Structures are given as C-alpha cells and as structure tokens.
Short mmCIF file of C-alpha atoms in Angstrom, two decimals:
data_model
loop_
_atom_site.label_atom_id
_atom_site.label_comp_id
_atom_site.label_asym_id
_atom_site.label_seq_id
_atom_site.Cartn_x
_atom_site.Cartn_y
_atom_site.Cartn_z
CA UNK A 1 0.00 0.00 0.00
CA UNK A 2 1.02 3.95 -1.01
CA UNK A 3 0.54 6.29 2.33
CA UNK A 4 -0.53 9.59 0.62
CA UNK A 5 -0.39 13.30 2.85
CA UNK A 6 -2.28 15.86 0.69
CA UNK A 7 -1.86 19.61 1.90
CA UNK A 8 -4.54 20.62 -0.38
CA UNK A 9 -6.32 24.53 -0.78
CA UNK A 10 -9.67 24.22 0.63
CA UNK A 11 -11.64 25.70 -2.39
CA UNK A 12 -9.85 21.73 -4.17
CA UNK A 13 -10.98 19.98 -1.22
CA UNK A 14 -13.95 18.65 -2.36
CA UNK A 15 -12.66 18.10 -5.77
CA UNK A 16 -9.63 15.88 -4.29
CA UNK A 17 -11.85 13.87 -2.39
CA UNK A 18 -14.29 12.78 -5.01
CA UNK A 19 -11.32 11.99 -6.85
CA UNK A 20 -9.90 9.67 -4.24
CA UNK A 21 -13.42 7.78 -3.69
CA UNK A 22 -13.69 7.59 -7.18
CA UNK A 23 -10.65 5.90 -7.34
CA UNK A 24 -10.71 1.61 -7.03
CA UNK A 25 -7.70 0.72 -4.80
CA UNK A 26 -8.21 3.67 -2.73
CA UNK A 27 -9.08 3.55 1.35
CA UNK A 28 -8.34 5.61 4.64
CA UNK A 29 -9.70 8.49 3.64
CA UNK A 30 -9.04 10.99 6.18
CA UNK A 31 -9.69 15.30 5.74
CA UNK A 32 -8.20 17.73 8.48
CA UNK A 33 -9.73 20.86 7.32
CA UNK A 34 -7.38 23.61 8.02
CA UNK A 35 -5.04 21.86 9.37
CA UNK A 36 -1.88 22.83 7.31
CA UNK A 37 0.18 25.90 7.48
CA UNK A 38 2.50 26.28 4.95
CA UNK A 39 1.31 25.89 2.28
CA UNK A 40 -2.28 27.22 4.25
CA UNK A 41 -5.23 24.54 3.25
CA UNK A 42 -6.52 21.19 4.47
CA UNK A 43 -4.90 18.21 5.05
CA UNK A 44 -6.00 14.71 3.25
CA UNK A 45 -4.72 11.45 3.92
CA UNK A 46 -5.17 7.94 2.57
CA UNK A 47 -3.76 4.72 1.36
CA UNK A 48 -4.01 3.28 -2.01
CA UNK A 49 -3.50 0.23 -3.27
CA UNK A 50 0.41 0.59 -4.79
CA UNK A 51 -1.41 -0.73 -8.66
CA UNK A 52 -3.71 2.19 -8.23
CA UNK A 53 -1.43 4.76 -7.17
CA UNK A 54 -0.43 6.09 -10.43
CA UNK A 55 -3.71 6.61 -11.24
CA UNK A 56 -4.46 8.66 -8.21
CA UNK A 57 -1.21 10.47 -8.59
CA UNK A 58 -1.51 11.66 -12.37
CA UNK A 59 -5.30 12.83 -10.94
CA UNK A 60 -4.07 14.72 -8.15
CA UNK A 61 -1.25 16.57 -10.81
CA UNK A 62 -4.18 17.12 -13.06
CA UNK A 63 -5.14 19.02 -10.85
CA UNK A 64 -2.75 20.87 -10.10
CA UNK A 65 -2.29 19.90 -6.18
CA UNK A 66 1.21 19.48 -6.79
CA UNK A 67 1.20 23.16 -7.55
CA UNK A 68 -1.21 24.91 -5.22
CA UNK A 69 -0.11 22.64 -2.40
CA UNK A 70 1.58 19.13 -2.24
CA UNK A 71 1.95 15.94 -2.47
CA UNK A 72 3.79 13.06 -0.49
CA UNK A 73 3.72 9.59 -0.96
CA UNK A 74 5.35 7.07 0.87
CA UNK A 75 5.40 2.90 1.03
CA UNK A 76 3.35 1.28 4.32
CA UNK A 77 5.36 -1.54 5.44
CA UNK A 78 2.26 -2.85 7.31
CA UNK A 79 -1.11 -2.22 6.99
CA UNK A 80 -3.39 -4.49 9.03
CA UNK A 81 -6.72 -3.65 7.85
CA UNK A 82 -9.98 -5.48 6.23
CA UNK A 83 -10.69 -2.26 4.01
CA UNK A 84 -7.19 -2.08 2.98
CA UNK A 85 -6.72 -5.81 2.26
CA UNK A 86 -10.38 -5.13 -0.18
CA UNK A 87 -9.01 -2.23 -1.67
CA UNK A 88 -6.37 -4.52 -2.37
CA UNK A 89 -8.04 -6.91 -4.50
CA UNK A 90 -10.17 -4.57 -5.54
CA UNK A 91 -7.27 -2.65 -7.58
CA UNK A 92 -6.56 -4.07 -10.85
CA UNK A 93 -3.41 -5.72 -11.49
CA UNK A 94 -0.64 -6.85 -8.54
CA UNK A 95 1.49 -4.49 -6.69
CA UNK A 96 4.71 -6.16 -8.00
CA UNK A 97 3.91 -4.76 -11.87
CA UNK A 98 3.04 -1.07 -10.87
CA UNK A 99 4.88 1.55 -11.96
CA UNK A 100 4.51 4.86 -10.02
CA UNK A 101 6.25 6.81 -13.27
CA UNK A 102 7.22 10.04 -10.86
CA UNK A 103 8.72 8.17 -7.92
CA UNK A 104 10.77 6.50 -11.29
CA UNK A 105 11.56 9.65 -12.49
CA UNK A 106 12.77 10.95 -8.95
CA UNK A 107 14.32 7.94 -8.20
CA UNK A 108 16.83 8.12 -11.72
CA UNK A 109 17.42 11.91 -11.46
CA UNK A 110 18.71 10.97 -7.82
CA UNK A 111 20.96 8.20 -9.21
CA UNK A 112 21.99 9.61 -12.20
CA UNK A 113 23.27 12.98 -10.48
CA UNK A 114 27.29 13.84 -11.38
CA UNK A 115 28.51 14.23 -8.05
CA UNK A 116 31.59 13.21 -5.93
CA UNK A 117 30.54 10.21 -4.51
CA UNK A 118 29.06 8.81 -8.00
CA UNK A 119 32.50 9.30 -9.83
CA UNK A 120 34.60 7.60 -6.90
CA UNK A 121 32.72 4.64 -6.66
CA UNK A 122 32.84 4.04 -10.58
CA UNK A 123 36.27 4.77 -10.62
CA UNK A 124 37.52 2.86 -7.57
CA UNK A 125 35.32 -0.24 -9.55
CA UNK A 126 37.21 0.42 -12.76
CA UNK A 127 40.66 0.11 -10.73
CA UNK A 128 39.85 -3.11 -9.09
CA UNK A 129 38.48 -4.54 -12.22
CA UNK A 130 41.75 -3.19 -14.01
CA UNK A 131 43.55 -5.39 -11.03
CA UNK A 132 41.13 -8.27 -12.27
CA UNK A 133 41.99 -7.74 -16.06
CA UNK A 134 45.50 -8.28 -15.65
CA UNK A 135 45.64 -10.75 -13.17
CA UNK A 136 42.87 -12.47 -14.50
CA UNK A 137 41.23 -13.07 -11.40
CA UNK A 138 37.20 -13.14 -12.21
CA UNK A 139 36.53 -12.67 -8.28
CA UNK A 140 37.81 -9.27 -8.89
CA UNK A 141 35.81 -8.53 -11.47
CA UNK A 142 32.41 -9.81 -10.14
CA UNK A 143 33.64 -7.12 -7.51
CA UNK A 144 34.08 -4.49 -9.47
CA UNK A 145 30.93 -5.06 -11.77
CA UNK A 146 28.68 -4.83 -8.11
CA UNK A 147 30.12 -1.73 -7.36
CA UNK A 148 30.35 0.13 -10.69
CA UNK A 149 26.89 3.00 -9.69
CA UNK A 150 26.35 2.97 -13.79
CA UNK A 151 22.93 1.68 -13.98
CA UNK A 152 21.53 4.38 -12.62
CA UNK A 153 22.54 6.50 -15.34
CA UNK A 154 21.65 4.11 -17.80
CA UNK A 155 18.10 3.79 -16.62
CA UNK A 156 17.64 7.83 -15.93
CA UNK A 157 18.52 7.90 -19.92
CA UNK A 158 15.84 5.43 -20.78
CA UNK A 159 13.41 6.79 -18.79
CA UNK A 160 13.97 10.47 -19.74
CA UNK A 161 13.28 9.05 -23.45
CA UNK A 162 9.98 7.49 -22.26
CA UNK A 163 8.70 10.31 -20.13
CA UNK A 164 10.40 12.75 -22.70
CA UNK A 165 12.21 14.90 -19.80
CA UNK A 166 15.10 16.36 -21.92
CA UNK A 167 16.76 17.66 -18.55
CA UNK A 168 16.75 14.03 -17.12
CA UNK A 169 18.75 12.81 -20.75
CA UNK A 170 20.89 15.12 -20.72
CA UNK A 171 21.80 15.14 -16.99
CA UNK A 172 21.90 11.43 -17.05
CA UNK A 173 24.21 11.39 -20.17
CA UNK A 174 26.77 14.14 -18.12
CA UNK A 175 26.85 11.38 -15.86
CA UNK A 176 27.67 8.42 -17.49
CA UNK A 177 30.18 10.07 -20.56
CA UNK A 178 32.24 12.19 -17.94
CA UNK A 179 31.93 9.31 -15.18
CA UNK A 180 33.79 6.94 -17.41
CA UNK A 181 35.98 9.55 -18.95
CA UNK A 182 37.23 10.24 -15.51
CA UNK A 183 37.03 6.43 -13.93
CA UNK A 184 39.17 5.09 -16.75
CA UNK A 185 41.27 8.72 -17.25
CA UNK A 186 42.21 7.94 -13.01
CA UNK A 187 42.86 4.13 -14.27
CA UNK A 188 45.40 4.89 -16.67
CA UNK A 189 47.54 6.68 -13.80
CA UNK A 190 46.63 3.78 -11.50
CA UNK A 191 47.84 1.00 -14.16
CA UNK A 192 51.14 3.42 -14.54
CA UNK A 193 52.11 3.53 -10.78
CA UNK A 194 51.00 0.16 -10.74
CA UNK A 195 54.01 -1.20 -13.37
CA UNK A 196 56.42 0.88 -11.45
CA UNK A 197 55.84 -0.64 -8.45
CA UNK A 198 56.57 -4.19 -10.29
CA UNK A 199 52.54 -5.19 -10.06
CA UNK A 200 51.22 -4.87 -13.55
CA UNK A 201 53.37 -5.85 -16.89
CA UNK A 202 52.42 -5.84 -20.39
CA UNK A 203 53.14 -9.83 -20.74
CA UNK A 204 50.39 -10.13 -18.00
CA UNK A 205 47.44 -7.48 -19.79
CA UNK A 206 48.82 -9.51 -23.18
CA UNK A 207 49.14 -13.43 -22.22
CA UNK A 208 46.60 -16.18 -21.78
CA UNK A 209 44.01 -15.10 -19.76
CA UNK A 210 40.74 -17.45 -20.35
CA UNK A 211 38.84 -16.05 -17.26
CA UNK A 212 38.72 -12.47 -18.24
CA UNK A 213 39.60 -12.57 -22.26
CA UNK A 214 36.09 -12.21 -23.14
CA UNK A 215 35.90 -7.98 -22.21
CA UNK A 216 38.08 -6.96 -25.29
CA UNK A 217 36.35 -9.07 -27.62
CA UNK A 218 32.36 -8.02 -28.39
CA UNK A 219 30.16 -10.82 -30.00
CA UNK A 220 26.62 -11.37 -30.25
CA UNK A 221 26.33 -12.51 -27.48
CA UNK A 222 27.42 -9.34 -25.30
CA UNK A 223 24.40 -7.38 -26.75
CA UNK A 224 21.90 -10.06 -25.88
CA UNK A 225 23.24 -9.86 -22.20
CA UNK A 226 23.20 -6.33 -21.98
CA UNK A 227 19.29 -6.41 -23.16
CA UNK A 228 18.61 -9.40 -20.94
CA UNK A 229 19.92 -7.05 -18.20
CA UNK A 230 18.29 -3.77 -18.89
CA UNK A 231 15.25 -5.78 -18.93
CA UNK A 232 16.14 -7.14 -15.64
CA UNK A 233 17.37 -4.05 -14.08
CA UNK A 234 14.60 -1.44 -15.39
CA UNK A 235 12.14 -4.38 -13.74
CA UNK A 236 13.86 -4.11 -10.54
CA UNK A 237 13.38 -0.57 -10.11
CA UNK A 238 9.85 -0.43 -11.58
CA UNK A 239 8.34 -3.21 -9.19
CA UNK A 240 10.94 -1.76 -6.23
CA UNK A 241 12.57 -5.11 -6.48
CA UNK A 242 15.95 -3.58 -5.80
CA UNK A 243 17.78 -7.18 -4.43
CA UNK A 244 17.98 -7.69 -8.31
CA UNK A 245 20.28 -4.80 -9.23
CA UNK A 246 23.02 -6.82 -8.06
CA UNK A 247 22.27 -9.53 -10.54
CA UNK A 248 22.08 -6.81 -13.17
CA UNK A 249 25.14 -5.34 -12.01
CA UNK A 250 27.46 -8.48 -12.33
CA UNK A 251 25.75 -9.95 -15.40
CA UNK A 252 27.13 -6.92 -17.58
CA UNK A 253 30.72 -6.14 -18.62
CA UNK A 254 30.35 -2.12 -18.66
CA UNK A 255 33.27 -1.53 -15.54
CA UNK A 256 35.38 -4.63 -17.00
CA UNK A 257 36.05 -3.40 -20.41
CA UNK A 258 36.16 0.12 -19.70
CA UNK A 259 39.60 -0.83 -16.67
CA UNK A 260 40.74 -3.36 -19.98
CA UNK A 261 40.52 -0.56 -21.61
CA UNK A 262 42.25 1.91 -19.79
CA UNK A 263 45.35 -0.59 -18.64
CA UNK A 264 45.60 -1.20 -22.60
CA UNK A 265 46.15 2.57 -23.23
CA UNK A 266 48.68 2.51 -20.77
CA UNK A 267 50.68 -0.09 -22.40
CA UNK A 268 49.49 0.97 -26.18
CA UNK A 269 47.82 -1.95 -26.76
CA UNK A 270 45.76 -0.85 -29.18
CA UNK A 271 44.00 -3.65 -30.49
CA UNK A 272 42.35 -4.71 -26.98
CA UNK A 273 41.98 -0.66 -26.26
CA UNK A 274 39.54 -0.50 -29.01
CA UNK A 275 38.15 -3.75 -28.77
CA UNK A 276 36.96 -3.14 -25.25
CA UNK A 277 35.86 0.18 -26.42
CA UNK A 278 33.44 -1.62 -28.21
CA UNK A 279 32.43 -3.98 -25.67
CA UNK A 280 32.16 -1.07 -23.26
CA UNK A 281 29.80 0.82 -26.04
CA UNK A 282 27.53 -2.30 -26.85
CA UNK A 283 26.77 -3.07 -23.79
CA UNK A 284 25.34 0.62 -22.63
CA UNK A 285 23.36 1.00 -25.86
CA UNK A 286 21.94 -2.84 -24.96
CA UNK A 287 20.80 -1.93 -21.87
CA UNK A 288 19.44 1.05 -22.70
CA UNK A 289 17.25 -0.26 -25.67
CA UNK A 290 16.27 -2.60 -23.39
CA UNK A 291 15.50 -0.31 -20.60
CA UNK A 292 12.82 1.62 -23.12
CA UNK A 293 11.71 -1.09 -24.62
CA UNK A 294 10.81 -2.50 -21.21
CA UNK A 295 9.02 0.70 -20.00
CA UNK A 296 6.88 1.19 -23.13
CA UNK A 297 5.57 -2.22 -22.50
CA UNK A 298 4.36 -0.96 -18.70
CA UNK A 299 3.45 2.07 -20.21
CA UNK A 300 0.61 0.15 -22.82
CA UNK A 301 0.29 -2.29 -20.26
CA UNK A 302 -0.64 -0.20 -17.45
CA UNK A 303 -2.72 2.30 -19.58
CA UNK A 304 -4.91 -0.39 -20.20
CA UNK A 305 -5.17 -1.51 -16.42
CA UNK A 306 -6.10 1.94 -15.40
CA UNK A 307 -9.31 2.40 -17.55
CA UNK A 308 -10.40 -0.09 -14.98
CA UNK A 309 -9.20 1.55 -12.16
CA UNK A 310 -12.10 4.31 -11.98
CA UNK A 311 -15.74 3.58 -9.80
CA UNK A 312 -18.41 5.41 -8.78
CA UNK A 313 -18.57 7.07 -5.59
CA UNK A 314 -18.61 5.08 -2.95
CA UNK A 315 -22.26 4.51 -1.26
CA UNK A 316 -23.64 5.38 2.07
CA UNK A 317 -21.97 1.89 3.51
CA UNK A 318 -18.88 3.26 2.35
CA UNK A 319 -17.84 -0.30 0.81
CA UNK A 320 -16.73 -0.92 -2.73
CA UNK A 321 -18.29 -3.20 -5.29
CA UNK A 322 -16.16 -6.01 -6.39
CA UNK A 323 -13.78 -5.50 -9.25
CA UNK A 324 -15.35 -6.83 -12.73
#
C-alpha cells in the first residue's frame, strides 16, 4: 500500500476527495480541514492500493495539487486492515507490476546525479576490475561489476526518453560520458604507478588469460546480455525489487572493459583498447534499448489496467463493489 499526505487549498478539497473515492484501490480516507500551514489549506490522507497509485497520482497533478499545495507519498510496510486488504483486491493488477512513473523519475534523477561520490565509486570499480583484467582473477571482477553505480545512469537515460524529460537525458548522459571519462582517465595513472611498483606488466594485460579474455572481444552474445539485463534491471526498479540490481550489475561487462581498456592505453595496446571500447559501447546502448523497450511495455500495459481503475462514488456503507 502507497501512504498519501495531501496539503490541499480548501476551495480543491472537495474536488480531491471525489477523486480519491472515485478511485478503485483507494481507502483511509481521512480530511483535516485547516489543518496545514505552509502551504495554508486542508490536510488529506489515505492509502491506495500501490497498482492504483499512479492513477491517483496523475489525478491529483491534473489538478494541479502538486502546484497549489503538495503531495507526499510514501510505502506502508504494514497495513493491518480489512478495508485495505479489499481495496487490495479490488485494484486491478498486482502491486509487484506497478509503476509509479514520478517516484521513477525521482528515483533516476537521484541516481543519475554527477557528483563526488558517484565518480569515486565508478572509478575505484574500474581500478579493481583493471587489477582483475590483468591478473585475471574473475573474483575481482564480479567485484568491481557490483560496485560500478552505472545503472543508474543508464536507466535515468531510458526513462527520460519514455517520459520525454530532456533535462533528465541530458543530466543522465553528463553522468555516465564524464563518469567513465574520468574512472578510466584515473585508471590509466593507477595502471602506470601500478608497473612501477613491479605489479602490472604488459606480458600479464597480453598473455593467456581465459577467465577475463572475453571484455576486449564483443560478440553477439554481449548485446543479448546487456538487453537481458536492462530488462532485468529497469524491472527491478519499476516493481521496487531492488535485491535484483546486483544480478544486473554483475551480469554486464560495462566496468570490465572500460579498466581493460584503460590498462591497454597505458601499455598501447591498441588492439584490446579498441576492442573493449566496443564492448564497453555495446553493452550501454543494450541496456538502454532494453531499458525503453521494457518501460513502453508498462506504459501500454498499465494504460490499459487503469481504464479499470475508476468507480463510482462510494455509497452510504462506504464499501466498494467487487472488481469486474
């Protein structure tokens, strides 16, 4: 269930609450009138089923409560309730498939923000997988590949080209060209002090290396990952599912090939600098194709569900009527 706290002018009041009893899904209704100071207005509360929410949510914006007053929304861990486990199965669709497109939005402007902590984390991933590359240790670069932060990037671009926000693309974008220019820029010096100190060597980047050989040489393969993954990973944030980011995270080779990379610019390797260029490239377009292909699909998907998410106002007894 979605916990919704409306500050709300009074002249919308009425307007906001035949809205919310209009809507399947929805329960709790509570009205404080006057009760809010800044912004001045009334204050309405309820739960809603998380299916329904967007529904409610796009209603309330319509509106233009987001404007004139505000709106938060937060998950209920518990909700022990009869109404609230009707409104439940009232709402079409699970909870699991909902997608509450603003919290999304929020959610991938938050992660896909170029800030301090974003670019050490990718580049302190980059350097241990550029330890992995060479040594050819694949422990290292399951390592690196869970703490490269690159998704979110990835999935603020696919989502700013669903919910055309231009500001989202091109702030996401910053994020992910500049990240990487400056994770595998920092790599390069790392792989340098590295040989001086006697722990990196060309004969190691260039020799055998059958656990890690595969992130300098793209195939079909690497695309159909990357896609599997965006798929994967735009579910995981769409459903709140976030345990599977992890998954998504060490399935791809996006932190891998950009430290093979970088060590084989330090040694001028060229062929395996541009062939995990490539791999690096293929597998952020994949996941991003993915990513909006995936979110279209909830998009038509959910469009559908919510022409069924609208009732009549709720009688006297104040239950609902079953869900056709």
């Amino acid at each position: 269930m979605l916990h919704l706290r409306l500050i709300v002018p009074a002249d919308r009041t009425d307007e906001v609450v035949r809205l919310i009893e209009s809507t399947v899904g929805a329960t709790h209704l509570v009205v404080l009138p006057g009760a809010a100071r800044d912004p001045a207005g009334d204050v309405v509360m309820c739960d809603v089923a998380r299916e329904a929410g967007e529904g409610l949510l796009s209603g309330l914006q319509r509106l233009g409560i987001d404007h004139s007053g505000a709106i938060a929304a937060d998950e209920t861990g518990l909700t022990l309730s009869r109404r609230a486990d009707q409104a439940e199965k009232d709402a079409p669709g699970e909870a699991a498939d909902a997608v509450l497109w603003q919290h999304l939005v929020e959610e991938t402007h938050e992660e896909s923000t170029l800030s301090v902590t974003y670019v050490a984390f990718l580049a302190i991933a980059t350097m241990i997988a550029a330890c992995g590359v060479v040594l050819d240790n694949a422990v290292l670069i399951v390592g690196a590949m869970a703490v490269g932060p690159e998704f979110g990037p990835l999935a603020g671009i696919s989502t700013a080209l669903v919910r055309r926000k231009p500001k989202l693309a091109s702030r996401s974008l910053l994020a992910l060209v500049v990240g990487f220019a400056v994770a595998m820029a920092l790599t390069v010096g790392f792989s340098v002090l590295m040989d001086a100190a006697g722990l990196f060597s060309a004969a190691k980047l260039e020799g055998d290396r059958p656990n890690t050989g595969f992130v300098y040489a793209p195939d079909a393969f690497s695309f159909v990952v990357a896609l599997l993954a965006g798929v994967a990973g735009t579910l995981s944030l769409t459903s709140a599912k976030s345990g599977a980011l992890v998954g998504v995270a060490i399935s791809v080779t996006t932190v891998p090939a950009a430290a093979n990379a970088a060590v084989a610019f330090a040694y001028g390797d060229t062929t395996q600098t541009v062939g995990s260029s490539e791999q690096l490239l293929l597998n952020l377009f994949g996941i991003v194709v993915a990513g909006v292909l995936t979110l279209l699909a909830q998009k038509a998907f959910w469009a559908r569900k919510d022409r069924k998410g609208r009732k009549g106002p709720k009688s006297g007894t104040g239950t609902k009527p079953e869900a056709a």
